[in-house]
Tab-separated table of C-alpha atoms in Angstrom:
chain	number	residue	atom	x	y	z
A	229	MET	CA	108.268	96.657	91.423
A	230	LYS	CA	107.541	99.383	89.981
A	231	ILE	CA	109.840	103.125	91.243
A	232	LYS	CA	109.113	106.725	89.565
A	233	LYS	CA	112.117	108.463	88.091
A	234	SER	CA	111.675	111.293	90.756
A	235	MET	CA	111.884	108.762	93.735
A	236	LEU	CA	115.235	106.778	92.494
A	237	ILE	CA	117.762	109.377	94.141
A	238	SER	CA	115.578	109.222	97.013
A	239	VAL	CA	115.301	105.678	97.454
A	240	PHE	CA	118.777	104.808	96.696
A	241	ASN	CA	120.348	107.069	99.290
A	242	PHE	CA	117.795	105.661	101.690
A	243	LEU	CA	118.671	102.221	100.982
A	244	ALA	CA	122.161	102.805	100.667
A	245	GLY	CA	122.589	104.240	104.372
A	246	ALA	CA	120.193	101.832	106.015
A	247	SER	CA	121.550	99.415	108.313
A	248	LEU	CA	120.152	96.314	107.300
A	249	VAL	CA	121.560	92.518	108.066
A	250	GLY	CA	121.198	89.313	106.023
A	251	PRO	CA	119.035	88.236	103.706
A	252	ALA	CA	117.391	91.851	103.858
A	253	SER	CA	121.112	93.390	103.249
A	254	ARG	CA	121.859	91.051	99.937
A	255	ALA	CA	118.870	92.225	98.667
A	256	ARG	CA	119.394	95.657	99.739
A	257	THR	CA	122.603	95.674	97.341
A	258	LYS	CA	121.220	94.019	94.481
A	259	LEU	CA	118.319	96.853	93.907
A	260	VAL	CA	120.937	99.421	95.164
A	261	ASN	CA	123.513	98.157	91.959
A	262	ASP	CA	120.342	97.815	89.885
A	263	ILE	CA	118.834	101.609	90.794
A	264	SER	CA	122.681	102.989	90.135
A	265	GLU	CA	122.325	101.708	86.736
A	266	GLN	CA	118.397	103.470	86.317
A	267	ILE	CA	119.657	107.091	87.868
A	268	ASP	CA	122.931	107.026	85.122
A	269	SER	CA	120.287	106.378	82.137
A	270	LEU	CA	118.432	109.329	84.053
A	271	GLN	CA	121.062	111.505	83.840
A	272	ASN	CA	122.087	110.619	80.607
A	273	ASP	CA	118.219	111.490	79.455
A	274	GLN	CA	118.606	114.712	81.490
A	275	LYS	CA	121.228	116.201	79.201
A	276	ASP	CA	119.757	114.817	76.006
A	277	LEU	CA	116.645	116.659	76.972
A	278	VAL	CA	118.606	119.876	77.854
A	279	GLN	CA	120.437	119.295	74.390
A	280	SER	CA	117.132	119.018	72.210
A	281	ASN	CA	116.019	121.918	73.305
A	282	GLY	CA	118.952	124.206	72.842
A	283	GLY	CA	120.514	123.973	76.293
A	284	ASN	CA	123.768	123.888	77.877
A	285	ILE	CA	125.038	122.338	80.733
A	286	ASP	CA	128.360	123.870	82.141
A	287	ASP	CA	130.945	122.336	84.187
A	288	ALA	CA	129.441	122.998	87.083
A	289	GLY	CA	126.260	120.889	86.120
A	290	ASN	CA	124.474	124.470	85.757
A	291	ILE	CA	121.998	124.370	82.892
A	292	LYS	CA	121.367	127.635	80.485
A	293	PHE	CA	119.152	127.851	77.866
A	294	SER	CA	119.021	130.838	75.319
A	295	GLU	CA	115.449	131.406	74.684
A	296	ALA	CA	112.680	131.209	77.775
A	297	GLU	CA	110.302	129.076	75.145
A	298	SER	CA	113.209	126.287	74.950
A	299	LYS	CA	113.640	126.302	78.917
A	300	ILE	CA	109.948	125.622	79.339
A	301	GLU	CA	110.060	122.883	77.147
A	302	TYR	CA	112.642	121.018	78.805
A	303	GLU	CA	110.972	121.461	82.157
A	304	LYS	CA	107.683	120.440	80.454
A	305	GLN	CA	109.700	117.347	78.990
A	306	LYS	CA	111.656	116.877	81.966
A	307	GLU	CA	108.600	116.477	84.237
A	308	GLU	CA	107.014	113.848	82.041
A	309	LEU	CA	110.576	111.979	82.286
A	310	PHE	CA	110.573	111.843	86.142
A	311	GLN	CA	106.947	110.817	86.038
A	312	GLU	CA	107.676	107.750	83.986
A	313	LYS	CA	108.023	104.741	86.093
A	314	LEU	CA	110.806	101.744	86.019
A	315	LEU	CA	110.055	98.427	86.465
A	316	PHE	CA	112.694	96.428	88.609
A	317	ASN	CA	112.620	92.501	88.534
A	318	GLU	CA	114.003	90.149	91.176
A	319	LYS	CA	117.259	88.247	89.684
A	320	THR	CA	117.012	86.242	92.916
A	321	GLU	CA	113.195	84.555	93.486
A	322	GLY	CA	112.398	86.016	97.373
A	323	TYR	CA	114.799	88.833	97.216
A	324	PHE	CA	112.087	91.600	97.436
A	325	GLU	CA	109.890	89.510	100.152
A	326	ARG	CA	113.245	89.386	102.213
A	327	LEU	CA	113.852	93.333	101.808
A	328	ARG	CA	110.438	94.195	102.885
A	329	ILE	CA	110.750	92.128	105.909
A	330	GLY	CA	113.701	93.687	106.684
A	331	LEU	CA	112.816	97.000	106.468
A	332	ASP	CA	109.401	95.948	108.508
A	333	LYS	CA	111.468	95.339	111.257
A	334	TYR	CA	114.136	98.292	110.864
A	335	THR	CA	114.250	100.476	114.163
A	336	GLU	CA	116.261	103.320	112.857
A	337	LYS	CA	114.929	106.897	113.361
A	338	LEU	CA	113.675	108.629	110.454
A	339	SER	CA	112.241	111.856	109.462
A	340	GLY	CA	112.981	113.867	106.040
A	341	GLN	CA	113.507	112.247	102.526
A	342	ASP	CA	114.553	109.062	104.275
A	343	ALA	CA	110.838	108.625	105.587
A	344	VAL	CA	109.452	109.349	102.508
A	345	ALA	CA	111.736	107.087	100.611
A	346	TYR	CA	111.097	104.426	103.373
A	347	ASP	CA	107.519	104.637	103.107
A	348	TYR	CA	107.360	104.680	99.129
A	349	LEU	CA	109.695	101.670	99.120
A	350	LEU	CA	107.658	99.515	101.360
A	351	ASP	CA	104.609	100.835	99.737
A	352	LYS	CA	106.042	99.566	96.125
A	353	LEU	CA	107.259	95.858	97.665
A	354	GLU	CA	104.031	95.352	99.497
A	355	GLU	CA	102.013	95.973	95.668
């Protein structure tokens, strides 16, 4: 399954809060763990981009650049980074299908980012 890096946090947040049971819950837990690792990696990549473009990150997480051109280049590279897709593989055969079935039966009301993440994730699981 391929997930755009720009969707990682939304999908993670949705899955982490979703009320699933049985096999779908187990499949969700495994995918959440994999996504969590990739979010950490993405954050490190972002820090590297900031530094390679001459920027600094303060203790509060704010990014500052001494030159406007550096910030523009950083934003361009960050957009390219976030458009990349990560490939997630099943570690146990059938888990993605179990998760898809569980999400198809999901009856909780969704709105905002959760609704977007739910729709996106189901599209990816159906591919």
